[in-house]
mmCIF file of the C-alpha atoms, coordinates in Angstrom:
data_MODEL
# 
_entry.id   MODEL 
# 
loop_
_atom_site.group_PDB 
_atom_site.id 
_atom_site.type_symbol 
_atom_site.label_atom_id 
_atom_site.label_alt_id 
_atom_site.label_comp_id 
_atom_site.label_asym_id 
_atom_site.label_entity_id 
_atom_site.label_seq_id 
_atom_site.pdbx_PDB_ins_code 
_atom_site.Cartn_x 
_atom_site.Cartn_y 
_atom_site.Cartn_z 
_atom_site.occupancy 
_atom_site.B_iso_or_equiv 
_atom_site.pdbx_formal_charge 
_atom_site.auth_seq_id 
_atom_site.auth_comp_id 
_atom_site.auth_asym_id 
_atom_site.auth_atom_id 
_atom_site.pdbx_PDB_model_num 
ATOM 1  C CA . TYR A 1 1  ? 0.122   -0.059 0.020  1.00 0.00 ? 1  TYR A CA 1 
ATOM 2  C CA . GLY A 1 2  ? 3.004   2.110  -0.597 1.00 0.00 ? 2  GLY A CA 1 
ATOM 3  C CA . VAL A 1 3  ? 4.895   2.097  2.698  1.00 0.00 ? 3  VAL A CA 1 
ATOM 4  C CA . TRP A 1 4  ? 6.271   -0.516 4.971  1.00 0.00 ? 4  TRP A CA 1 
ATOM 5  C CA . SER A 1 5  ? 4.016   -1.462 7.794  1.00 0.00 ? 5  SER A CA 1 
ATOM 6  C CA . CYS A 1 6  ? 3.333   -4.397 10.032 1.00 0.00 ? 6  CYS A CA 1 
ATOM 7  C CA . GLU A 1 7  ? 1.020   -7.047 9.079  1.00 0.00 ? 7  GLU A CA 1 
ATOM 8  C CA . GLY A 1 8  ? -1.418  -6.159 11.476 1.00 0.00 ? 8  GLY A CA 1 
ATOM 9  C CA . CYS A 1 9  ? -1.911  -2.409 10.093 1.00 0.00 ? 9  CYS A CA 1 
ATOM 10 C CA . LYS A 1 10 ? -1.584  -3.743 6.551  1.00 0.00 ? 10 LYS A CA 1 
ATOM 11 C CA . ALA A 1 11 ? -4.647  -5.995 7.135  1.00 0.00 ? 11 ALA A CA 1 
ATOM 12 C CA . PHE A 1 12 ? -6.365  -3.272 9.032  1.00 0.00 ? 12 PHE A CA 1 
ATOM 13 C CA . PHE A 1 13 ? -5.901  -0.813 6.092  1.00 0.00 ? 13 PHE A CA 1 
ATOM 14 C CA . LYS A 1 14 ? -7.091  -3.488 3.385  1.00 0.00 ? 14 LYS A CA 1 
ATOM 15 C CA . ARG A 1 15 ? -10.312 -4.259 5.400  1.00 0.00 ? 15 ARG A CA 1 
ATOM 16 C CA . SER A 1 16 ? -10.957 -0.604 5.960  1.00 0.00 ? 16 SER A CA 1 
ATOM 17 C CA . ILE A 1 17 ? -10.611 0.512  2.358  1.00 0.00 ? 17 ILE A CA 1 
ATOM 18 C CA . GLN A 1 18 ? -12.447 -2.751 0.974  1.00 0.00 ? 18 GLN A CA 1 
ATOM 19 C CA . GLY A 1 19 ? -15.260 -2.453 3.417  1.00 0.00 ? 19 GLY A CA 1 
ATOM 20 C CA . HIS A 1 20 ? -15.700 1.376  3.000  1.00 0.00 ? 20 HIS A CA 1 
ATOM 21 C CA . ASN A 1 21 ? -16.029 1.640  6.824  1.00 0.00 ? 21 ASN A CA 1 
ATOM 22 C CA . ASP A 1 22 ? -16.843 4.967  8.328  1.00 0.00 ? 22 ASP A CA 1 
ATOM 23 C CA . TYR A 1 23 ? -15.191 4.957  11.725 1.00 0.00 ? 23 TYR A CA 1 
ATOM 24 C CA . MET A 1 24 ? -15.955 7.625  14.342 1.00 0.00 ? 24 MET A CA 1 
ATOM 25 C CA . CYS A 1 25 ? -13.494 8.709  17.089 1.00 0.00 ? 25 CYS A CA 1 
ATOM 26 C CA . PRO A 1 26 ? -15.132 8.794  20.552 1.00 0.00 ? 26 PRO A CA 1 
ATOM 27 C CA . ALA A 1 27 ? -12.643 11.446 21.390 1.00 0.00 ? 27 ALA A CA 1 
ATOM 28 C CA . THR A 1 28 ? -11.009 14.284 19.397 1.00 0.00 ? 28 THR A CA 1 
ATOM 29 C CA . ASN A 1 29 ? -9.752  12.588 16.517 1.00 0.00 ? 29 ASN A CA 1 
ATOM 30 C CA . GLN A 1 30 ? -6.234  12.854 18.063 1.00 0.00 ? 30 GLN A CA 1 
ATOM 31 C CA . CYS A 1 31 ? -5.983  9.392  19.918 1.00 0.00 ? 31 CYS A CA 1 
ATOM 32 C CA . THR A 1 32 ? -2.351  8.095  20.225 1.00 0.00 ? 32 THR A CA 1 
ATOM 33 C CA . ILE A 1 33 ? -1.691  5.271  17.867 1.00 0.00 ? 33 ILE A CA 1 
ATOM 34 C CA . ASP A 1 34 ? 1.156   3.229  18.436 1.00 0.00 ? 34 ASP A CA 1 
ATOM 35 C CA . LYS A 1 35 ? 2.144   -0.541 18.729 1.00 0.00 ? 35 LYS A CA 1 
ATOM 36 C CA . ASN A 1 36 ? 0.570   -0.967 22.166 1.00 0.00 ? 36 ASN A CA 1 
ATOM 37 C CA . ARG A 1 37 ? -2.557  1.307  21.726 1.00 0.00 ? 37 ARG A CA 1 
ATOM 38 C CA . ARG A 1 38 ? -3.330  0.767  17.964 1.00 0.00 ? 38 ARG A CA 1 
ATOM 39 C CA . LYS A 1 39 ? -6.710  -1.026 18.555 1.00 0.00 ? 39 LYS A CA 1 
ATOM 40 C CA . SER A 1 40 ? -8.114  1.640  20.798 1.00 0.00 ? 40 SER A CA 1 
ATOM 41 C CA . CYS A 1 41 ? -9.442  3.990  18.075 1.00 0.00 ? 41 CYS A CA 1 
ATOM 42 C CA . GLN A 1 42 ? -10.021 2.626  14.447 1.00 0.00 ? 42 GLN A CA 1 
ATOM 43 C CA . ALA A 1 43 ? -10.775 6.067  13.112 1.00 0.00 ? 43 ALA A CA 1 
ATOM 44 C CA . CYS A 1 44 ? -7.580  7.412  14.341 1.00 0.00 ? 44 CYS A CA 1 
ATOM 45 C CA . ARG A 1 45 ? -5.651  4.296  13.304 1.00 0.00 ? 45 ARG A CA 1 
ATOM 46 C CA . LEU A 1 46 ? -7.024  4.796  9.774  1.00 0.00 ? 46 LEU A CA 1 
ATOM 47 C CA . ARG A 1 47 ? -6.109  8.449  9.736  1.00 0.00 ? 47 ARG A CA 1 
ATOM 48 C CA . LYS A 1 48 ? -2.440  7.632  10.785 1.00 0.00 ? 48 LYS A CA 1 
ATOM 49 C CA . CYS A 1 49 ? -2.453  4.893  7.786  1.00 0.00 ? 49 CYS A CA 1 
ATOM 50 C CA . TYR A 1 50 ? -3.107  7.834  5.393  1.00 0.00 ? 50 TYR A CA 1 
ATOM 51 C CA . GLU A 1 51 ? -0.723  10.238 7.432  1.00 0.00 ? 51 GLU A CA 1 
ATOM 52 C CA . VAL A 1 52 ? 2.192   7.899  6.887  1.00 0.00 ? 52 VAL A CA 1 
ATOM 53 C CA . GLY A 1 53 ? 1.408   7.536  3.248  1.00 0.00 ? 53 GLY A CA 1 
ATOM 54 C CA . MET A 1 54 ? -0.573  4.404  2.750  1.00 0.00 ? 54 MET A CA 1 
ATOM 55 C CA . MET A 1 55 ? -2.679  4.507  -0.337 1.00 0.00 ? 55 MET A CA 1 
ATOM 56 C CA . LYS A 1 56 ? -5.454  2.748  -1.994 1.00 0.00 ? 56 LYS A CA 1 
ATOM 57 C CA . GLY A 1 57 ? -4.113  0.137  -4.577 1.00 0.00 ? 57 GLY A CA 1 
# 
């Protein structure tokens, strides 16, 4: 998807773009997404995927 990523993030990004999911952040769209907290907010995780350069096919 254009950048190096872990298998978990790669699979999450693939599911997100194929499923056309509209995730909503329960906070302020600024959740910390790192290796230990990547599952806490799907909206912020997807935002970070785009920020690091992941692209649809």
